[in-house]
XYZ file of C-alpha atoms in Angstrom:
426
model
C 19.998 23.546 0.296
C 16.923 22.159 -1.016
C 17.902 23.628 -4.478
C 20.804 20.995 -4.467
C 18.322 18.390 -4.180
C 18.968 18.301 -0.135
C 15.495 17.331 1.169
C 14.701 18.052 4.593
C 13.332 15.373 6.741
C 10.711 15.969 9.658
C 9.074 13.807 12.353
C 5.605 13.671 13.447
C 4.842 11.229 16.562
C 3.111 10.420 19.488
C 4.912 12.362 22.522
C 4.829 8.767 24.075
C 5.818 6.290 21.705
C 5.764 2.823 21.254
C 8.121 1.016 23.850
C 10.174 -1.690 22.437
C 12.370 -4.085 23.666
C 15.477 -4.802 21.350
C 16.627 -9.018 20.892
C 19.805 -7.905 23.237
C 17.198 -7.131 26.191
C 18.111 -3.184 25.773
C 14.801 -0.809 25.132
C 14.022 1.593 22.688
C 10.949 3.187 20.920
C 9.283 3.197 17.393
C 10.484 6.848 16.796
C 13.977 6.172 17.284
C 13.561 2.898 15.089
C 12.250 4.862 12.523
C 14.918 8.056 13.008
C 17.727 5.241 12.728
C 15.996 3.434 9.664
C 16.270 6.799 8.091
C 19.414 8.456 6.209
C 19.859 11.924 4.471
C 17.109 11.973 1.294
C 19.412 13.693 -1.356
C 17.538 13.240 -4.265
C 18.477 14.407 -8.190
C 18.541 18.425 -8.048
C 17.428 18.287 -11.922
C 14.209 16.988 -10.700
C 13.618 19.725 -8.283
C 10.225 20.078 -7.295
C 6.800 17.293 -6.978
C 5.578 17.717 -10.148
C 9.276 16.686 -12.069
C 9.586 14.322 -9.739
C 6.544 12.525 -10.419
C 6.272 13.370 -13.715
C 9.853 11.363 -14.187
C 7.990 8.102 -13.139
C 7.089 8.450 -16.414
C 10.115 6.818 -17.903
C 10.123 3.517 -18.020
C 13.035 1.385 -17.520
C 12.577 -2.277 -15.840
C 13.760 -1.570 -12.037
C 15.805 -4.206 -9.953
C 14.955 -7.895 -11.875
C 12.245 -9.993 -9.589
C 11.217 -12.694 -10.254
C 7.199 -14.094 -9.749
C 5.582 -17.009 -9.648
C 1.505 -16.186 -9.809
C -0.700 -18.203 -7.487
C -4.661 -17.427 -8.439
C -7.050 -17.466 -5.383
C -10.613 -17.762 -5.112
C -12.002 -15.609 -2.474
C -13.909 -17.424 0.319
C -15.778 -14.873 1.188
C -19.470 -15.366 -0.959
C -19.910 -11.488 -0.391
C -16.257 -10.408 -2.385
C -16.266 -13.587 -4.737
C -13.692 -14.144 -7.549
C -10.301 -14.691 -8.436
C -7.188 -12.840 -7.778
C -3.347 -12.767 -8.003
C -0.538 -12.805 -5.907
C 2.957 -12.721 -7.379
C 5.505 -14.458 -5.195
C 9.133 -13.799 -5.821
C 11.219 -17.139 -6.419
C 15.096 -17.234 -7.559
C 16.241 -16.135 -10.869
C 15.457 -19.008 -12.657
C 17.923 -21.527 -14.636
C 16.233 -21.078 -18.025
C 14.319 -17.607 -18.175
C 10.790 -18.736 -19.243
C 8.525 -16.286 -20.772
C 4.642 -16.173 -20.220
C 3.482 -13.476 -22.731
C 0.049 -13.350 -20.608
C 1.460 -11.697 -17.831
C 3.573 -8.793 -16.704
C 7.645 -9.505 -17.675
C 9.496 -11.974 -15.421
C 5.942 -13.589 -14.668
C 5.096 -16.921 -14.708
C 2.629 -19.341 -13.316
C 2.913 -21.926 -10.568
C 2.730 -25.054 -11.923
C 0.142 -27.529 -9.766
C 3.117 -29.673 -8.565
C 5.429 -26.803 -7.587
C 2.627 -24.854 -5.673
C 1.490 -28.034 -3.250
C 5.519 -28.601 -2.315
C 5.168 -24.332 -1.086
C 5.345 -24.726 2.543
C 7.897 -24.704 4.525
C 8.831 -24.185 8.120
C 11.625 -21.887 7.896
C 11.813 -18.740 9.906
C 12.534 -16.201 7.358
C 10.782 -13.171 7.778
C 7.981 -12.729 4.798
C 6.829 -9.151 3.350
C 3.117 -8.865 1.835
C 2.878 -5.831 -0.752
C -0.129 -4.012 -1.653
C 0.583 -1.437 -4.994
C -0.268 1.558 -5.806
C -3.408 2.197 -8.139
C -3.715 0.527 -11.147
C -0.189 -1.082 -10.741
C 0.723 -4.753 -9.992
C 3.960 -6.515 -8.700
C 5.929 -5.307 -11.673
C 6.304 -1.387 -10.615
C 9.348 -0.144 -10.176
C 8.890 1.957 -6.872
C 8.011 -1.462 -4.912
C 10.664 -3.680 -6.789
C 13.337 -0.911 -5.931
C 12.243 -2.406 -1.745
C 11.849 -5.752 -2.442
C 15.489 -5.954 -4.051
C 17.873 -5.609 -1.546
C 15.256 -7.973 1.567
C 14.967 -10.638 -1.133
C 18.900 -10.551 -2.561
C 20.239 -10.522 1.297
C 22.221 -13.511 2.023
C 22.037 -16.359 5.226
C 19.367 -15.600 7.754
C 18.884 -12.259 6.310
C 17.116 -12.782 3.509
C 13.498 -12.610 3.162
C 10.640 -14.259 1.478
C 8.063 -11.844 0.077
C 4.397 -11.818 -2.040
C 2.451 -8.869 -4.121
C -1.191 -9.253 -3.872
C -2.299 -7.711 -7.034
C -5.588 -5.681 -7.396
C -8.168 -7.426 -9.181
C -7.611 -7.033 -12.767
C -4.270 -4.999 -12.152
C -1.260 -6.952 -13.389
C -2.586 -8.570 -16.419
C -4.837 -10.923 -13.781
C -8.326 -11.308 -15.995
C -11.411 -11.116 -13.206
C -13.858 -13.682 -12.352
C -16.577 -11.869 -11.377
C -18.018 -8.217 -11.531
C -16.280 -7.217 -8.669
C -13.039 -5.349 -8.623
C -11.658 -3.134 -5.885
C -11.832 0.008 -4.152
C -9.901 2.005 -1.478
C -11.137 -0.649 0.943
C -10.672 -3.469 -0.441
C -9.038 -5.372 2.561
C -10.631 -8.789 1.510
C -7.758 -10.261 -0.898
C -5.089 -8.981 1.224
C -7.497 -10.684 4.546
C -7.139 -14.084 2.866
C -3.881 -13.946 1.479
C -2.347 -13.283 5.041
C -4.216 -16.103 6.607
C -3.334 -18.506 4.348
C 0.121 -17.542 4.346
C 0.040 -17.782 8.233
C -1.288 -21.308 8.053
C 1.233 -22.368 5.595
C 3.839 -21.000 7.147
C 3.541 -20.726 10.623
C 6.869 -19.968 11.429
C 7.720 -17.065 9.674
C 6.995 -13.527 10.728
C 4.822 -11.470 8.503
C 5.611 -7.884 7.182
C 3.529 -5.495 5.631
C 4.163 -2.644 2.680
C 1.977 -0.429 1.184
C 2.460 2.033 -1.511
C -0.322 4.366 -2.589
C -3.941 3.363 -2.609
C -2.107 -0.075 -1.729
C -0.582 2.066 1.424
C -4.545 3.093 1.828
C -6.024 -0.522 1.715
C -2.526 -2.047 4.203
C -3.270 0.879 6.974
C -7.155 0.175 7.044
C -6.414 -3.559 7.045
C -4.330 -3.295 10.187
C -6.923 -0.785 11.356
C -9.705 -3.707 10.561
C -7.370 -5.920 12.306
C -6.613 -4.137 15.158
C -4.935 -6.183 18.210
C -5.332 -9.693 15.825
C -3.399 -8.396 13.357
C -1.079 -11.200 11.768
C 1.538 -8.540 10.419
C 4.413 -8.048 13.034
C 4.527 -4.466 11.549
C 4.509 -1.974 8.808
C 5.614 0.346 6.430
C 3.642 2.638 4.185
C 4.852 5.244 1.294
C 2.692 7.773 -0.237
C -0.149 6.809 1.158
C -3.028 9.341 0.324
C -4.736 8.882 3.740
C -7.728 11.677 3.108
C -9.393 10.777 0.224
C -11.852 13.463 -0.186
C -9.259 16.241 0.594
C -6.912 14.943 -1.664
C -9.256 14.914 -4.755
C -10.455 18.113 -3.740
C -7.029 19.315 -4.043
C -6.388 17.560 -7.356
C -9.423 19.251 -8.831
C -8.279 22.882 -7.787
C -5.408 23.427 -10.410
C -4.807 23.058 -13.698
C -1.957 20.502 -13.477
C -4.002 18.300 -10.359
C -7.361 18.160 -12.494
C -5.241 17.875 -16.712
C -2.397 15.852 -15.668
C -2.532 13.499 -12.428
C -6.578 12.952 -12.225
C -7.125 12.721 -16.412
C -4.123 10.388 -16.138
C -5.769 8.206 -13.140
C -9.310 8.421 -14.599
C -7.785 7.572 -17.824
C -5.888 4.233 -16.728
C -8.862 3.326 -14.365
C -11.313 3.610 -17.667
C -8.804 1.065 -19.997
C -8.949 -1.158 -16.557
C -12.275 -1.494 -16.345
C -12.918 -1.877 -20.295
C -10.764 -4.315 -20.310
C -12.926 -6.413 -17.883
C -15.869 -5.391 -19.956
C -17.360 -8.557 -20.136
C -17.622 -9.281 -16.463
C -17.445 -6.105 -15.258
C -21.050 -5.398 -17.319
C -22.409 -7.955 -15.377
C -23.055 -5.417 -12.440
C -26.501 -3.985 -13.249
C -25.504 -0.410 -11.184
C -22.880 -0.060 -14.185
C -23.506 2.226 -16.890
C -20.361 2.112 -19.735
C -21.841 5.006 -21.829
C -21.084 7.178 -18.730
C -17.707 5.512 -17.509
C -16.836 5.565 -20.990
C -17.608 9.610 -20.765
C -15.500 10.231 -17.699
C -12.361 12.320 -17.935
C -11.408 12.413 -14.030
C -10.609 10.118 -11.485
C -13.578 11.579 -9.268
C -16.006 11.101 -12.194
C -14.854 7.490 -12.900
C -15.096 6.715 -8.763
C -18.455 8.596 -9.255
C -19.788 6.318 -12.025
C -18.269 3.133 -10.783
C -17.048 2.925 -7.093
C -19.721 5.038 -6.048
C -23.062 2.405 -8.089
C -20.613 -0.945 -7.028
C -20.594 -0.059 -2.912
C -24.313 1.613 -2.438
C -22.333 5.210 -2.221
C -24.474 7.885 -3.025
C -21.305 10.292 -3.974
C -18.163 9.820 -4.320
C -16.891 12.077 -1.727
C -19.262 9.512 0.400
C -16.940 6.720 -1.135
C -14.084 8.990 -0.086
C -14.487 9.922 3.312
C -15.540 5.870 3.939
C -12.533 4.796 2.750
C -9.583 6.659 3.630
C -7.442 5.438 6.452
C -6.744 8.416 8.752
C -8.902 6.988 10.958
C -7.502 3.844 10.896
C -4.815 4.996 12.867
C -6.229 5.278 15.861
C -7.500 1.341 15.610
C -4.213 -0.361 14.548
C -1.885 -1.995 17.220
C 1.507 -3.057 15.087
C 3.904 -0.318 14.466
C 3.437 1.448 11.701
C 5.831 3.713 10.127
C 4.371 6.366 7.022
C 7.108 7.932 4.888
C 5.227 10.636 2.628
C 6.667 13.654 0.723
C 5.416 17.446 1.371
C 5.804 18.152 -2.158
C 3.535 15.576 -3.462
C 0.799 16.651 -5.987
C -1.461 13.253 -5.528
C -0.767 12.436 -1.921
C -0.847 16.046 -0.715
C 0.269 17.712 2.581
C -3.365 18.701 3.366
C -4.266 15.389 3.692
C -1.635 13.949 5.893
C -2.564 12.847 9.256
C -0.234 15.140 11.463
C -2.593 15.491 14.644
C -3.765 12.074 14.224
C -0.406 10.273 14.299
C 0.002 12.123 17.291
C -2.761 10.542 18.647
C -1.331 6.879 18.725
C 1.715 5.741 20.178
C 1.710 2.856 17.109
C 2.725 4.858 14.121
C 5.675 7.529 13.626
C 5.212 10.055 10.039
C 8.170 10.762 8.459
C 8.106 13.685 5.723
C 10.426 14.586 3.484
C 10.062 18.574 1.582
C 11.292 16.784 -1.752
C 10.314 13.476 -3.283
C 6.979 13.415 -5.425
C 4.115 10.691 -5.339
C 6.524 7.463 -4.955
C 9.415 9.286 -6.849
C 11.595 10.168 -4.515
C 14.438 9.968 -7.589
C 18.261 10.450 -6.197
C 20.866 10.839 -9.234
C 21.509 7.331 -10.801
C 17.540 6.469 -10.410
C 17.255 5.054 -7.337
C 14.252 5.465 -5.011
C 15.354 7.171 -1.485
C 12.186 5.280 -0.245
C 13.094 2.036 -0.376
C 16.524 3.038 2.123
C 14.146 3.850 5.156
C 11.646 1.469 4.441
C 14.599 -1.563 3.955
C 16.064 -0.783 7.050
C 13.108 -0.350 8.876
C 12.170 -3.812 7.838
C 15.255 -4.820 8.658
C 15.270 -3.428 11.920
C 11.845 -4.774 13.040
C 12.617 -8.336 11.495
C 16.473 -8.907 12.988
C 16.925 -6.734 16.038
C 13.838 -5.837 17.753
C 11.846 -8.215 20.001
C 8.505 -7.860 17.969
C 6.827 -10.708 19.802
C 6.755 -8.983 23.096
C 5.105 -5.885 22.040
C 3.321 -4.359 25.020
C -0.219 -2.388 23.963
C 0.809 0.823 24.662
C -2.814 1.967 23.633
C -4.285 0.662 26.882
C -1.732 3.346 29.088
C -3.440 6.364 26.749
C -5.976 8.724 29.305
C -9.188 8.954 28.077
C -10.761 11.984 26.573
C -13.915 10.721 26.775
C -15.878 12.435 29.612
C -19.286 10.907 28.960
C -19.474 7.329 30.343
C -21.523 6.453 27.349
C -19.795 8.112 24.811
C -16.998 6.539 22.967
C -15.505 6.977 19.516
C -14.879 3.583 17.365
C -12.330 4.322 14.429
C -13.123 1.318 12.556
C -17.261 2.068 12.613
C -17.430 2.778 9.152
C -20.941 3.594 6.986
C -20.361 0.815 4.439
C -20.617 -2.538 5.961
C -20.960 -5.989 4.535
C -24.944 -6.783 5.634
């Protein structure tokens, strides 16, 4: 049936899953949460394969209309100084102002209207991370933050986008930009939104590299993580597999790494005059790169002290990350996806923890997922797991179903430490 655009859907999980307690005292689990969350994925049968499906991303057209307001921050921490953005979405506004500066429907807080931000309401808040090179205005993220931020009463949410630094027309501060691991913004944004609003519960949502940096933030996190729990689309998880993969065919190396390289070289150009200020930059080579691997091997690779960039790689993917994260987590990933490919999904590792449930679809692309009419099937599953998490599960009394796991480990000195990673902040 998969010719009809009928995707099948599989389940990969921890044989014990997470326990939960629903708000009507009844129990469940985070696999039948996420099996609930989940309906058919019948996507457009003229797009019938990966590579139409992510080639249709393609066309532009502007996606559900959010609204921002953009809130720069100055990072507190000396070693990852600089400015970024976060994009919060307000209510359509009266008279549709127009900030040519920014990405469309953007505008800046004013002074007075950003001190009169907090509040003490109780309405469930979702932090997005985007996919690379994106911002707050992509359609594939809009298409989820629609239907939380539109709901009506004591349904609706609140939500943010923490851009990228220099992603989303946000002009850097200093020569540092981001990488796979860039937790830092996304650290500081979540603690300041806890302290300014201190009632709400906080949601995460990654898509992408964003889906990357969310899982190895939660992973950094661990049991103090201030996100009640999380959902992540197309997340590439192994980093070095996947741009092995990409540089093995034709269409992986020409189309989807030329194109990445290519938007991560007018990034970085565009932040010339900062970004030149790192002396382990050299812009006759970035300027000579083609690929994605040959731009992280020019530029991530000289910014982070990695010798390679399959070093930077296998540092920064968050497979690993799984087994350090302690908030449900639920990963919704096609099979079919050229970028964020099969090979590198975490199937035995999910397995591993009873905190995270992978769903996989056969059909769907790299955050395509296109059903007939242009909708995004990912945004159903990730919606009403939100949804479900926020409004009828108990996710204050989540018991640490980590600490019931046997050990493996039959060497009293011997341990394994997921979040132990080779680059560290000295």
């Amino acid at each position: 049936m998969e010719w009809l655009g009928h995707a099948s859907i599989s389940f990969t999980n921890c044989a014990t899953p997470l326990t939960l307690t629903k708000k009507d005292g009844t129990s469940t689990d985070l696999l039948s949460v996420c099996e609930e969350s989940t309906p058919p994925c019948r996507l457009n049968p003229l797009l019938f394969n990966g590579h139409v499906q992510t080639m249709w991303t393609a066309i532009k057209n502007d996606g559900p209309p959010i609204f921002y307001k953009r809130k720069l921050f100055e990072n507190e921490d000396p070693a990852y100084h600089g400015s970024f953005a976060v994009d919060f979405v307000v209510p359509t506004p009266s008279n549709t102002e127009v900030d040519d500066t920014l990405p469309i429907r953007t505008t800046y807080f004013t002074e007075e209207a950003f001190e009169g931000i907090g509040s003490l309401d109780s309405r469930p808040m979702l932090v997005v991370l985007h996919g690379l090179s994106g911002g707050s205005y992509e359609i594939y993220l809009k298409h989820v933050l629609a239907p939380l931020v539109a709901a009506e009463g004591d349904r609706q949410w609140e939500a943010c986008v923490v851009n990228s630094r220099g992603c989303a027309m946000h002009k850097i501060t200093s020569s540092i930009l981001y990488n796979a691991r860039a937790t830092w913004d996304c650290r500081q944004t979540v603690k300041w939104l806890r302290k300014k609003f201190p009632n709400r519960p906080l949601f995460g949502a990654g898509f992408s590299l964003g889906a990357n940096i969310l899982t190895n933030y939660i992973g950094e996190e661990g049991a103090a993580c201030e996100l009640k729990s999380a959902v992540v689309c197309s997340n590439p998880w192994n980093l070095d597999t996947g741009s092995l993969a990409l540089q093995r065919t034709w269409l992986g190396r020409e189309i989807y790494s030329k194109t990445m390289g290519s938007n991560m070289k007018k990034l970085i150009e565009r932040h010339h005059d900062e970004a030149s200020k790192n002396p382990a930059l050299d812009f006759d080579k970035i300027r000579n790169v083609k690929y994605l691997h040959e731009f992280d091997r020019e530029v991530q690779g000289p910014t982070w002290g990695y010798p390679t960039e399959g070093a930077y790689y296998r540092d920064a993917s968050s497979t690993d990350s799984l087994f350090a994260i302690r908030i449900p987590l639920f990963a919704i990933n096609a099979k079919d996806d050229p970028i964020a490919v099969d090979e590198a999904l975490p199937y035995e590792e999910v397995k591993q923890t009873p905190y995270a449930v992978l769903c996989t679809t056969s059909l769907g692309g790299h955050l395509s997922w296109f059903e007939i009419g242009g909708h995004r099937w990912h945004a159903r599953p990730a919606v009403n797991f939100l949804n479900k998490m926020a409004f009828e599960i108990d996710i204050d009394h989540v018991v640490d179903s980590a600490k019931e796991l046997p050990s493996k480990d039959h060497l009293s000195h011997a341990r394994f430490h997921p979040m132990n990673r080779k680059w560290m902040n000295e």
